[in-house]
Every structure is written in C-alpha cells, then in structure tokens.
Amino acid sequence: MELVPGNSLITATPQEGRELAMMIARKTIGAIQPDAEVRQLLRPSYATSADSLTAAGHVVAVEFATIAAANNYWRDASA
Amino acid sequence: MELVPGNSLITATPQEGRELAMMIARKTIGAIQPDAEVRQLLRPSYATSADSLTAAGHVVAVEFATIAAANNYWRDASA
Amino acid sequence: MELVPGNSLITATPQEGRELAMMIARKTIGAIQPDAEVRQLLRPSYATSADSLTAAGHVVAVEFATIAAANNYWRDASA
Amino acid sequence: MELVPGNSLITATPQEGRELAMMIARKTIGAIQPDAEVRQLLRPSYATSADSLTAAGHVVAVEFATIAAANNYWRDASA
Amino acid sequence: MELVPGNSLITATPQEGRELAMMIARKTIGAIQPDAEVRQLLRPSYATSADSLTAAGHVVAVEFATIAAANNYWRDASA
Amino acid sequence: MELVPGNSLITATPQEGRELAMMIARKTIGAIQPDAEVRQLLRPSYATSADSLTAAGHVVAVEFATIAAANNYWRDASA
C-alpha cells in the first residue's frame, strides 16, 4: 500500500509540501483502517467536530514539520 | 486550494511568522472541512471551550516551530 | 494584534525565554478568541482541571522548545 | 521483545521509512499490552473512531519524523 | 516567579536534566494556576488517572527533549 | 529516584534505545505517582483502552526521538 505519494519528501514549494503532508496523513489512516466504507462513515463524526478537526490539523502540522525540514524549508525557492 | 499563503515560510519577523502559522493552521482546517458554513457553526463550540482553545493553540505552536526554524529564528533580525 | 512581545525570540536567559513562551501561548489564545470576557469566563474551567492545566503546560513546553533553539539554549550564558 | 524491526532506522526510501514507523508504533503498543487477544478486542474501538484513528496517525507521524531525520530525509535518493 | 530553576538548561547528567524537566513542567503549572491549595486539591484527580499521568509524562518528555538538546545529549559525559 | 537508567542516553542499537525510551517514560510516571499500588490499580484502565495505549505509545515516540538524536540515529551502527 502506497504510504508516501511519489516515494519522496522533496517538493518544489511549501504548498506542494503541505499537500504531501495531508496526503501522507490520510494514507496512514487508510493503512490503519483499510475499509474505505468505514472511513466514509466516520467522516461526519470528525468533519463536524471542532476538536476532531483540530486534532487532524495537528497531525498535518507534525507531518509538515518533517517535510519542511526535508526541503530545507524551501529557503532556496524563497531566495 | 491555497494552503500556504505566499507559498513561502520566510517572513521578515517573528510576528509575521506567527501570523503565517495561524493562517496555515486555519487553511488546513478549511482543506479538511471545506464547507465554510459548517466551520462557522463549529466556531462557538471551540471558541468557548478552554480545552479546545488550548488544542488550537497547540497546533499553532507546532506550525510556528517549523516557521521559526525556516527563518533561523530571525536571529539576524535581532542582531 | 501583537502575537510575539518584542517581535523577537531572543532573550537573555532561560527564565525570560520561558516567560516569553507563556506570553506567546496566551497571545495566540487571545487571537483565536479575542473576547476577553469569554476568556475570563473560561478561566475557572481550565484553572481547576488537572488535565486542562497539563494541556496548557504542554503548549508552553512546545513554545519553549522553539525559543530555546532560537537562543542556542543559552549555552553561552551558562559557559 | 523486538521493538525495532531490523534493529536499524535506516531505510532505502520514504515508503519503507513510513512502514517502519508504523511497525515501531505497533510494536510499542504490543510491549505495553503484550496480550494479543486484548489488543484484538480493542481494535474495533479505535478502528471505528475518527479521533482514535487520528491519535494513532499522530504517533506514526512522530515516529516518521525520527526515521526521516535518521535517513537525512532520503535527500540523496531524490537527487 | 522562578520558572527555570538555576536559570540554565545546562546540567551535568541526563538524570539531572530529567529532574530539571520535571521541575520546569511543574513550575509552569504553578505559574498558570498560582493557588497552591487548588493545585493540591487537583492532585488526586490526575495522580489516580492513567490518562492524566500519561499526559503529564508527555509534557516532561517534551521538556526533556529541549534540555537534552541543550546539553548535546550529554554525549561528552558518555564518551 | 533514578529517572534515566544508566544515567546516559547513549545505547548501542535502536532496540536498546527504544527500551530506554520505554523505561524513561515509565520512571517518570513513577516519579509523578510514586505509589506502586496505585499504579498497579491503574494498569487495567489504560492497558484495556485503545486510546490510553495510543497516548502511552505517543510518549514513548517522543522519548525515542530524543534518544535517537542523542545517538545520531545509530547511523554508524548501520553503515
């Protein structure tokens, strides 16, 4: 099962890095709970709960920290 | 969908870095729950809960850690 | 709205760094919930809950990690 | 009890790094609760709860951050 | 109010570093809730809850990560 | 009270590093709640709760991140 799209943490920009962070976070949930139907059933419970959305955002923030470090924070792109 | 305003983590000051951290955190919530009406309905539930506010602050702290590292902690700006 | 007092992460000592971490954490809560009256109403709920205090302490620990790194852990001050 | 498969954090690719992160996270749960039957009984409770899945994903994100740093973010592999 | 005992993150050993991490975590709780009587009343609620103890341990782990980095992980002491 | 077995973060392998991470996490819980009987009484409550086990695993992941950095991710051992 693909856990890291493109099998690389290197992206051209922070935007792509953030998209990758979200994809990686989602794919890991998919690996832990492979049943797509169950995941679909669960969506309303977290998508309409502020705390659940915050917790999901927290995971993306942790993944992004890793990807940003991998890309040296895209400093060159910003130079 | 824009996830990183300005598509860069580089800011002139810590204040701007903190503002960027808050924007990035918010934009990710918006990407997870794109329905603005739902998000608006959810606001009272987290904005009037100490624990929810703390959890949101925690995410901003993680985002800020990444942005601060990206900017070498604005050490030059402080020199 | 001021999010980073003094607009710098550089402090003379760990004590000042810790104070800054607490201020930054508080200011972010204030930015998320600008209504001071609401925040005041919320104080009893977290100030008399062990888990809420721990969660708040956790955020300060994350902010402090960033500020400590910014100041090279005040190694020079300790030399 | 084996806690780190292969007793190394070095992997060829981010995909393998992510798989290792998931294995390490699981093995630690197994070390804390060695009774496989109990763990099996617990699966429905977390596999059908959005917040539990998010919390599990969060642990994998933290483990992955360590493994990614160990492998210099597989920068060479991406060069 | 003293938030960092000795106003330094530098310690001779990991043991002292861990003790400092616990003290810093406690002092921050004391700064957030200065009323010692309230804190004393709260002790049973977290000291007899596995999840509360885990959450407190988590904060100490984050503080220790900062202190360990400050001391270069006491590598010299171990050489 | 011993908080860091061997008073060093340096281990020969990732497996030993992970074991040390678990011991350090446990010892800190023991320092926060020194009463072994209470801790024993609490075991069923976290050992049979998926979320509690995940939270405990999260702490071990944070401790391991520190120990792995201390050991330069055992890169030499893997070379």
Short mmCIF file of C-alpha atoms in Angstrom, two decimals, chain E residues 24-64:
data_model
loop_
_atom_site.label_atom_id
_atom_site.label_comp_id
_atom_site.label_asym_id
_atom_site.label_seq_id
_atom_site.Cartn_x
_atom_site.Cartn_y
_atom_site.Cartn_z
CA ILE E 24 10.17 23.22 34.77
CA ALA E 25 6.92 21.45 33.88
CA ARG E 26 5.66 21.79 37.45
CA LYS E 27 6.69 25.44 37.77
CA THR E 28 4.76 26.29 34.62
CA ILE E 29 1.61 24.67 36.04
CA GLY E 30 2.25 26.75 39.16
CA ALA E 31 2.52 29.89 37.04
CA ILE E 32 -0.74 29.12 35.24
CA GLN E 33 -2.53 28.18 38.50
CA PRO E 34 -0.68 30.05 41.30
CA ASP E 35 -3.09 28.88 44.03
CA ALA E 36 -1.20 26.05 45.77
CA GLU E 37 -4.35 24.89 47.55
CA VAL E 38 -6.17 24.43 44.26
CA ARG E 39 -3.21 22.54 42.82
CA GLN E 40 -3.17 20.32 45.91
CA LEU E 41 -6.89 19.63 45.53
CA LEU E 42 -6.29 18.67 41.90
CA ARG E 43 -3.55 16.17 42.68
CA PRO E 44 -5.83 13.14 43.36
CA SER E 45 -7.66 13.70 40.07
CA TYR E 46 -4.52 13.34 37.94
CA ALA E 47 -2.43 11.09 40.21
CA THR E 48 -5.11 8.38 40.08
CA SER E 49 -5.89 8.62 36.37
CA ALA E 50 -3.74 6.69 33.93
CA ASP E 51 -4.51 9.10 31.07
CA SER E 52 -3.72 12.14 33.21
CA LEU E 53 -0.41 10.62 34.29
CA THR E 54 0.40 9.81 30.66
CA ALA E 55 -0.41 13.39 29.63
CA ALA E 56 1.84 14.72 32.40
CA GLY E 57 4.59 12.33 31.33
CA HIS E 58 4.19 13.58 27.77
CA VAL E 59 4.91 17.17 28.86
CA VAL E 60 8.03 16.03 30.73
CA ALA E 61 9.15 14.20 27.57
CA VAL E 62 8.83 17.42 25.53
CA GLU E 63 10.69 19.48 28.17
CA PHE E 64 13.40 16.79 28.33
#
